[in-house]
Amino acid sequence: MNDSTPAATAPARKVTAALVGCGGIARSQHLPNLTRAPNIRLQAVCDVQAAAAQSAQADYGVPQMTTRFEDLLQDPAIELIVVATREDFQVPLTCQALEAGKHVYVEKPLADTPESCRRVVEAQARHRKLVQVGFNRRFAPACRAARRILLKRGGATNIYFRISDEYWNWGRANPPGVRVIHEVCHVFDLLRWITGSEAVSVYCASARADDEIYTLKFASGCVATIMNSGEVTCDLPKERLEIVTREPGALIVEEYTELRTYGCKDEPAVFRFAGHTHPESEFTHKLLFEKLGTGAVDAFRRMRWELRNQQEAGLLDGNDAELRKFMERSFPHVNYLVDKGWRAAVEHLADCILGRTTFDGAGPQDALAASQLAAAAIRSRESGEVVRLKQTT
Ligand SMILES: NC(=O)c1ccc[n+]([C@@H]2O[C@H](COP(=O)([O-])OP(=O)(O)OC[C@H]3O[C@@H](n4cnc5c(N)ncnc54)[C@H](O)[C@@H]3O)[C@@H](O)[C@H]2O)c1
């Protein structure tokens, strides 16, 4: 037979997924990402608050909604459950999903304590399904590029990371001093991934609650300082990573938008990364970040801060729809426009489920390690002593 007609190709299989927890991160990331990922079909959304699930269903055209998590567990078509509730429910929901034979993507921090994280480590070992924890920064294009260069240059010897924002404005429902568990966990994970090594000691110096530094030493010999502050304003860039490499030179990642190299003769001096797309903001910021780098991110941040000052002073014209839209958050916050790897992380898990690649994300063991580091940092803060970490499994 000599048929020149191209054979009809079967559509690529997609993973059937469900999302539980339709709050802030679901609306700013998971719903837009799960409904646009080429390898995922979002079948159902679930929230204990019916209104949250209903609006997620309506806004993103999801076939089913429910307020009962059991409905997701009982649906044999659902292969993957994305859990984005809050730490108090993430462990029990993940364990139930594993027992029901589902793969899980679960938000960080997996839990408040290492003991709770360990329950997921054990459940995964029993049920042998994939579990990815939402340490998405490992999938940020800027971080992946930095790691690629680092590996060629003998690794990192000295790291500085700043993670700072208006926690005083949005995070105060949490007890003081727990930002290290909720936010800095991302940095602990990223530094373990960058150094390819475990932290052996941590020291915390605290100026006031949620405004502190941590110094860490890694088994690789690398040392790191993390500046964590929830006491700044929204015009300050939120995250900055500086790395000294073993071969003389350095790398700086600013806001996941720009990677600058120093002393790296075979690399460009500046890499720029387009922002993360969102149905409500597909092009503008992407183009600006790619062309102008962190200067464009700074401008977005400064604009929000200045507009808020004007709003508080009663100076904003009530008829200015553009400004209102920006301030009322129907335009995604700049924190969610830079590409911190959220979509690539969940697409990676779907590819693993489809057997197209092997798992390279953060698993429950990584969540446990980050949680142990946070607990050690708190012990150091309380005792004023360096805390040495035992490597446990
Ligand atoms: N990876 C990131 O960059 C990132 C960013 C922000 C938040 N997060 C994490 O995502 C998680 C959720 O944060 P958020 O800001 O979206 O919280 P949120 O409070 O805005 O939303 C949580 C939603 O889950 C629902 N919910 C709670 N318990 C439930 C249950 N048992 N069953 C069904 N629904 C339930 C709530 O009704 C709510 O709608 C947290 O762990 C947070 O730390 C991660």
Coordinates of C-alpha atoms and ligand atoms in Angstrom, one line a residue:
M1 CA 0.0 0.0 0.0
N2 CA 1.3 3.4 -0.9
D3 CA -1.0 5.9 0.6
S4 CA 0.4 9.4 0.7
T5 CA -2.5 10.7 2.9
P6 CA -1.1 11.6 6.3
A7 CA -2.4 9.1 8.9
A8 CA -4.9 10.6 11.2
T9 CA -3.1 11.0 14.5
A10 CA -5.0 10.3 17.7
P11 CA -5.2 13.4 20.0
A12 CA -2.6 13.4 22.6
R13 CA -3.9 11.9 25.9
K14 CA -4.5 14.4 28.7
V15 CA -4.5 13.8 32.4
T16 CA -8.0 14.2 33.9
A17 CA -7.6 16.4 37.0
A18 CA -9.7 18.0 39.8
L19 CA -8.9 21.0 42.0
V20 CA -9.8 21.2 45.7
G21 CA -9.7 24.7 47.2
C22 CA -10.8 27.5 45.0
G23 CA -9.3 30.4 46.9
G24 CA -6.5 32.9 46.2
I25 CA -3.8 30.7 44.7
A26 CA -6.4 28.7 42.7
R27 CA -7.7 31.8 41.1
S28 CA -4.3 33.4 40.5
Q29 CA -2.6 30.2 39.3
H30 CA -4.2 26.8 39.3
L31 CA -7.4 27.6 37.5
P32 CA -5.8 29.5 34.6
N33 CA -2.9 26.9 34.4
L34 CA -5.0 23.7 34.7
T35 CA -7.5 24.9 32.1
R36 CA -4.7 25.9 29.6
A37 CA -2.1 23.2 30.1
P38 CA -2.0 21.1 26.9
N39 CA -1.6 17.8 28.8
I40 CA -4.4 18.4 31.4
R41 CA -8.2 18.3 31.3
L42 CA -9.7 20.0 34.4
Q43 CA -12.8 17.9 35.1
A44 CA -14.0 19.2 38.5
V45 CA -13.5 21.8 41.1
C46 CA -14.3 21.4 44.8
D47 CA -14.6 23.8 47.7
V48 CA -16.4 23.6 51.1
Q49 CA -17.7 27.1 50.2
A50 CA -20.2 26.4 47.4
A51 CA -19.9 30.0 46.1
A52 CA -16.2 29.6 45.6
A53 CA -16.6 26.4 43.6
Q54 CA -19.5 27.7 41.6
S55 CA -17.6 30.8 40.5
A56 CA -14.5 28.8 39.6
Q57 CA -16.7 26.5 37.6
A58 CA -18.4 29.4 35.8
D59 CA -15.3 31.5 35.2
Y60 CA -13.2 28.7 33.8
G61 CA -15.8 26.5 32.1
V62 CA -15.1 23.4 34.3
P63 CA -17.6 20.5 33.7
Q64 CA -18.3 19.7 37.4
M65 CA -18.3 21.3 40.8
T66 CA -18.9 19.9 44.2
T67 CA -18.6 20.8 47.9
R68 CA -17.8 17.1 48.8
F69 CA -14.2 16.0 48.4
E70 CA -15.4 12.4 48.5
D71 CA -17.1 13.0 45.1
L72 CA -13.6 13.5 43.6
L73 CA -12.2 10.4 45.3
Q74 CA -15.1 8.2 44.0
D75 CA -14.8 9.4 40.4
P76 CA -12.6 6.8 38.6
A77 CA -11.9 9.1 35.7
I78 CA -10.0 11.6 37.9
E79 CA -6.3 10.7 38.0
L80 CA -4.8 13.8 39.5
I81 CA -6.0 16.0 42.4
V82 CA -4.5 19.4 42.9
V83 CA -4.9 20.4 46.6
A84 CA -4.8 24.1 47.4
T85 CA -6.6 24.5 50.6
R86 CA -4.5 25.5 53.6
E87 CA -1.9 23.7 55.6
D88 CA -4.4 22.3 58.1
F89 CA -6.2 20.3 55.4
Q90 CA -3.5 19.6 52.9
V91 CA -2.1 16.5 54.7
P92 CA -5.4 14.7 55.3
L93 CA -6.7 15.5 51.8
T94 CA -3.5 14.3 50.2
C95 CA -3.5 11.1 52.2
Q96 CA -7.1 10.4 51.3
A97 CA -6.4 11.1 47.6
L98 CA -3.5 8.7 47.7
E99 CA -5.6 6.0 49.4
A100 CA -8.1 6.4 46.6
G101 CA -5.4 5.8 44.0
K102 CA -5.0 9.4 42.8
H103 CA -1.8 11.3 42.0
V104 CA -1.5 14.6 43.9
Y105 CA -0.1 18.1 43.4
V106 CA -0.3 19.8 46.8
E107 CA 0.5 23.4 47.7
K108 CA 3.3 24.4 50.0
P109 CA 3.8 24.4 52.9
L110 CA 2.6 20.8 52.9
A111 CA 2.0 21.1 56.7
D112 CA 2.9 23.2 59.7
T113 CA 5.2 20.6 61.2
P114 CA 7.7 18.0 60.1
E115 CA 5.6 15.3 61.9
S116 CA 2.6 16.1 59.7
C117 CA 4.8 16.1 56.5
R118 CA 6.0 12.6 57.4
R119 CA 2.4 11.3 57.2
V120 CA 2.5 12.1 53.5
V121 CA 6.0 10.6 53.0
E122 CA 4.6 7.4 54.6
A123 CA 1.3 7.4 52.6
Q124 CA 3.2 7.9 49.3
A125 CA 5.4 4.9 50.2
R126 CA 2.3 2.8 50.8
H127 CA 0.3 3.8 47.8
R128 CA 3.1 4.4 45.2
K129 CA 1.4 7.4 43.5
L130 CA 3.1 10.6 42.4
V131 CA 3.0 13.5 44.9
Q132 CA 4.4 16.9 43.9
V133 CA 4.6 19.7 46.4
G134 CA 4.1 23.3 45.2
F135 CA 7.8 24.4 45.4
N136 CA 7.2 25.8 42.0
R137 CA 10.3 28.0 41.9
R138 CA 12.4 25.0 40.8
F139 CA 10.5 25.3 37.5
A140 CA 11.0 29.1 37.1
P141 CA 12.9 29.5 33.8
A142 CA 15.3 32.0 35.4
C143 CA 16.2 29.5 38.2
R144 CA 16.6 26.6 35.7
A145 CA 19.0 28.8 33.6
A146 CA 21.0 29.8 36.7
R147 CA 21.3 26.2 37.8
R148 CA 22.5 25.1 34.4
I149 CA 25.3 27.7 34.5
L150 CA 26.1 26.9 38.1
L151 CA 26.6 23.2 37.4
K152 CA 29.2 24.2 34.7
R153 CA 31.0 26.4 37.1
G154 CA 31.5 23.9 40.0
G155 CA 28.4 24.8 41.9
A156 CA 27.6 27.6 44.5
T157 CA 29.8 28.6 47.4
N158 CA 27.9 31.6 48.8
I159 CA 24.3 32.6 48.4
Y160 CA 22.1 35.5 49.4
F161 CA 18.3 35.5 49.0
R162 CA 15.9 38.2 49.9
I163 CA 12.2 37.4 50.2
S164 CA 10.2 40.4 51.3
D165 CA 6.7 41.7 51.0
E166 CA 3.7 43.3 52.8
Y167 CA 3.0 40.4 55.1
W168 CA 2.0 43.1 57.7
N169 CA -0.9 43.9 55.3
W170 CA -2.1 40.4 54.3
G171 CA -0.5 37.8 56.5
R172 CA -1.4 39.0 60.0
A173 CA -4.2 36.4 60.4
N174 CA -1.3 34.1 61.1
P175 CA 0.4 34.1 64.5
P176 CA 3.6 36.2 64.6
G177 CA 6.8 34.4 63.6
V178 CA 5.4 31.8 61.3
R179 CA 6.3 33.4 58.0
V180 CA 9.4 31.2 58.0
I181 CA 7.1 28.2 57.7
H182 CA 4.7 29.7 55.1
E183 CA 6.9 31.7 52.9
V184 CA 10.6 31.0 53.5
C185 CA 9.9 27.3 52.9
H186 CA 10.1 28.2 49.2
V187 CA 13.6 29.5 49.7
F188 CA 14.7 26.5 51.8
D189 CA 13.6 24.2 49.0
L190 CA 15.2 26.3 46.3
L191 CA 18.6 26.5 48.1
R192 CA 18.6 22.7 48.6
W193 CA 17.8 22.3 44.9
I194 CA 20.5 24.8 43.8
T195 CA 23.2 23.4 46.0
G196 CA 22.1 19.8 45.4
S197 CA 22.9 19.4 49.1
E198 CA 21.3 19.3 52.6
A199 CA 21.6 22.1 55.2
V200 CA 23.7 21.0 58.1
S201 CA 23.1 24.0 60.3
V202 CA 20.9 27.1 60.6
Y203 CA 21.1 30.2 62.7
C204 CA 18.3 32.8 63.0
A205 CA 18.7 36.4 64.1
S206 CA 15.4 38.2 64.6
A207 CA 14.8 42.0 64.7
R208 CA 11.1 41.5 65.3
A209 CA 8.5 38.9 64.3
D210 CA 8.7 38.0 60.6
D211 CA 11.6 40.3 60.1
E212 CA 14.8 38.3 60.4
I213 CA 17.8 36.6 58.8
Y214 CA 18.9 33.0 58.6
T215 CA 22.4 31.8 58.0
L216 CA 22.7 28.3 56.7
K217 CA 25.6 25.9 56.0
F218 CA 25.2 23.1 53.5
A219 CA 26.9 19.7 53.3
S220 CA 28.4 20.8 50.0
G221 CA 30.3 23.6 51.9
C222 CA 28.1 26.4 50.5
V223 CA 26.9 29.0 52.9
A224 CA 23.7 31.1 52.5
T225 CA 22.0 34.1 54.1
I226 CA 18.3 34.6 53.7
M227 CA 16.8 38.0 54.5
N228 CA 13.1 37.4 55.3
S229 CA 11.0 40.5 55.9
G230 CA 7.2 40.9 56.0
E231 CA 7.6 44.5 56.9
V232 CA 8.3 46.2 53.5
T233 CA 6.0 47.8 51.0
C234 CA 4.8 46.5 47.7
D235 CA 7.1 48.7 45.6
L236 CA 10.2 46.8 46.7
P237 CA 11.1 43.9 44.4
K238 CA 10.0 40.8 46.3
E239 CA 12.7 38.2 45.5
R240 CA 16.4 38.4 44.7
L241 CA 18.9 35.6 44.5
E242 CA 22.7 36.2 44.4
I243 CA 25.1 33.3 43.9
V244 CA 28.9 33.2 44.1
T245 CA 30.1 30.3 41.9
R246 CA 33.1 28.0 42.7
E247 CA 34.9 29.2 39.6
P248 CA 35.3 32.9 40.1
G249 CA 32.1 34.7 39.1
A250 CA 28.5 35.3 40.2
L251 CA 24.9 35.1 39.1
I252 CA 22.0 37.3 40.1
V253 CA 18.3 36.4 39.6
E254 CA 16.0 39.4 40.1
E255 CA 12.3 38.8 40.3
Y256 CA 12.5 35.7 38.1
T257 CA 12.6 38.1 35.2
E258 CA 16.3 38.7 34.8
L259 CA 19.4 36.6 35.2
R260 CA 22.6 38.5 35.2
T261 CA 26.0 36.7 34.9
Y262 CA 29.3 38.0 36.1
G263 CA 32.7 36.6 35.0
C264 CA 31.0 34.0 32.8
K265 CA 32.8 34.5 29.5
D266 CA 30.8 31.9 27.6
E267 CA 27.4 33.2 28.8
P268 CA 25.4 36.3 27.9
A269 CA 25.7 39.1 30.5
V270 CA 21.9 39.3 30.8
F271 CA 19.0 36.8 30.2
R272 CA 15.5 38.1 30.3
F273 CA 12.4 36.0 30.9
A274 CA 9.0 36.9 29.7
G275 CA 6.4 37.0 32.4
H276 CA 3.8 34.4 33.2
T277 CA 0.6 34.6 31.2
H278 CA -2.9 34.8 32.6
P279 CA -6.2 34.9 30.8
E280 CA -6.7 38.5 32.1
S281 CA -3.2 39.5 31.1
E282 CA -1.8 37.7 28.2
F283 CA 0.5 40.2 26.5
T284 CA 1.4 43.5 28.1
H285 CA 3.6 42.6 31.0
K286 CA 5.1 39.6 29.1
L287 CA 6.3 41.9 26.4
L288 CA 7.6 44.5 28.8
F289 CA 9.4 42.0 31.1
E290 CA 11.0 40.4 28.1
K291 CA 12.2 43.7 26.6
L292 CA 12.9 45.7 29.7
G293 CA 13.6 43.1 32.4
T294 CA 13.3 44.0 36.0
G295 CA 12.9 47.7 35.2
A296 CA 9.4 46.8 34.0
V297 CA 8.6 44.8 37.1
D298 CA 9.8 47.7 39.3
A299 CA 7.5 50.0 37.3
F300 CA 4.5 47.7 37.9
R301 CA 5.3 47.6 41.6
R302 CA 5.8 51.4 41.9
M303 CA 2.5 52.0 40.0
R304 CA 0.5 49.9 42.5
W305 CA 2.1 51.6 45.5
E306 CA 1.6 55.1 44.1
L307 CA -2.0 54.3 43.0
R308 CA -2.8 53.0 46.5
N309 CA -1.4 56.1 48.1
Q310 CA -3.6 58.2 45.8
Q311 CA -6.6 56.0 46.5
E312 CA -6.0 56.3 50.3
A313 CA -5.7 60.1 49.9
G314 CA -9.0 60.2 48.0
L315 CA -7.2 61.5 44.9
L316 CA -8.2 58.7 42.4
D317 CA -10.9 59.7 40.0
G318 CA -13.8 57.3 40.6
N319 CA -14.5 57.2 36.9
D320 CA -11.1 56.0 35.9
A321 CA -12.0 52.4 35.1
E322 CA -8.4 51.4 34.2
L323 CA -7.0 52.4 37.5
R324 CA -9.9 50.9 39.4
K325 CA -9.4 47.6 37.6
F326 CA -5.7 47.6 38.4
M327 CA -6.3 48.3 42.1
E328 CA -9.2 46.0 42.6
R329 CA -7.0 43.1 41.5
S330 CA -9.0 42.0 38.5
F331 CA -5.6 42.6 36.9
P332 CA -3.4 40.0 38.5
H333 CA -0.9 41.2 41.1
V334 CA 2.6 41.6 39.7
N335 CA 3.8 38.8 42.1
Y336 CA 1.8 36.4 39.8
L337 CA 2.9 37.9 36.5
V338 CA 6.5 37.0 36.9
D339 CA 7.1 33.4 36.0
K340 CA 7.9 31.5 39.2
G341 CA 7.2 28.2 37.4
W342 CA 3.7 27.4 38.6
R343 CA 2.4 26.2 35.2
A344 CA 5.6 24.3 34.3
A345 CA 5.5 22.5 37.6
V346 CA 2.0 21.1 37.2
E347 CA 2.6 20.3 33.5
H348 CA 5.7 18.4 34.6
L349 CA 3.6 16.3 36.9
A350 CA 1.1 15.6 34.2
D351 CA 3.9 14.5 31.9
C352 CA 5.2 12.1 34.5
I353 CA 1.7 10.6 34.9
L354 CA 1.5 10.2 31.1
G355 CA 4.9 8.4 31.3
R356 CA 6.6 11.0 29.1
T357 CA 9.3 11.9 31.6
T358 CA 10.6 11.0 35.0
F359 CA 9.8 13.0 38.2
D360 CA 12.1 15.9 38.8
G361 CA 9.9 18.1 41.1
A362 CA 9.8 18.5 44.8
G363 CA 8.2 15.5 46.6
P364 CA 7.0 15.0 50.2
Q365 CA 10.6 14.2 51.3
D366 CA 11.6 17.7 50.1
A367 CA 8.6 19.2 52.0
L368 CA 9.8 17.3 55.1
A369 CA 13.3 18.7 54.7
A370 CA 12.0 22.3 54.2
S371 CA 9.7 21.9 57.3
Q372 CA 12.7 20.6 59.4
L373 CA 14.7 23.6 58.4
A374 CA 11.8 26.0 59.4
A375 CA 11.5 24.2 62.7
A376 CA 15.3 24.5 63.3
A377 CA 15.2 28.2 62.4
I378 CA 12.5 28.8 65.0
R379 CA 14.5 26.8 67.6
S380 CA 17.5 28.9 66.8
R381 CA 15.5 32.1 67.1
E382 CA 14.3 31.0 70.5
S383 CA 17.6 29.8 71.9
G384 CA 20.0 32.2 70.2
E385 CA 22.1 29.2 69.2
V386 CA 23.2 27.6 66.0
V387 CA 21.0 24.5 65.4
R388 CA 22.6 21.5 63.7
L389 CA 20.4 19.4 61.6
K390 CA 20.4 15.6 61.6
Q391 CA 19.8 14.2 58.2
T392 CA 16.7 12.1 58.6
T393 CA 14.6 10.2 56.1
Ligands
LIG1 N1 3.0 28.2 45.5 C1 2.7 29.5 45.7 O1 3.3 30.4 45.1 C2 1.6 29.9 46.6 C3 1.1 31.2 46.7 C4 0.0 31.4 47.5 C5 -0.5 30.4 48.3 N2 0.0 29.2 48.3 C6 -0.5 28.1 49.2 O2 -1.7 27.7 48.7 C7 -2.6 27.2 49.8 C8 -3.9 27.9 49.7 O3 -3.7 29.3 49.8 P1 -4.8 30.4 49.4 O4 -4.2 31.7 49.6 O5 -5.3 30.0 48.1 O6 -5.9 30.2 50.5 P2 -7.4 30.6 50.5 O7 -7.8 30.6 51.9 O8 -7.6 31.9 49.7 O9 -8.2 29.5 49.8 C9 -8.3 28.2 50.3 C10 -9.7 27.6 49.8 O10 -9.8 26.3 50.2 C11 -11.1 26.0 50.7 N3 -11.0 24.9 51.6 C12 -10.4 24.9 52.8 N4 -10.5 23.7 53.4 C13 -11.1 22.9 52.4 C14 -11.5 21.5 52.4 N5 -11.3 20.7 53.5 N6 -12.2 21.1 51.3 C15 -12.4 21.9 50.3 N7 -12.1 23.2 50.3 C16 -11.5 23.7 51.3 C17 -11.5 27.3 51.3 O11 -12.9 27.4 51.4 C18 -10.9 28.4 50.4 O12 -11.8 28.7 49.3 C19 -1.8 27.5 51.0 O13 -1.1 26.4 51.5 C20 -0.8 28.6 50.6 O14 0.4 28.6 51.4 C21 1.0 28.9 47.5

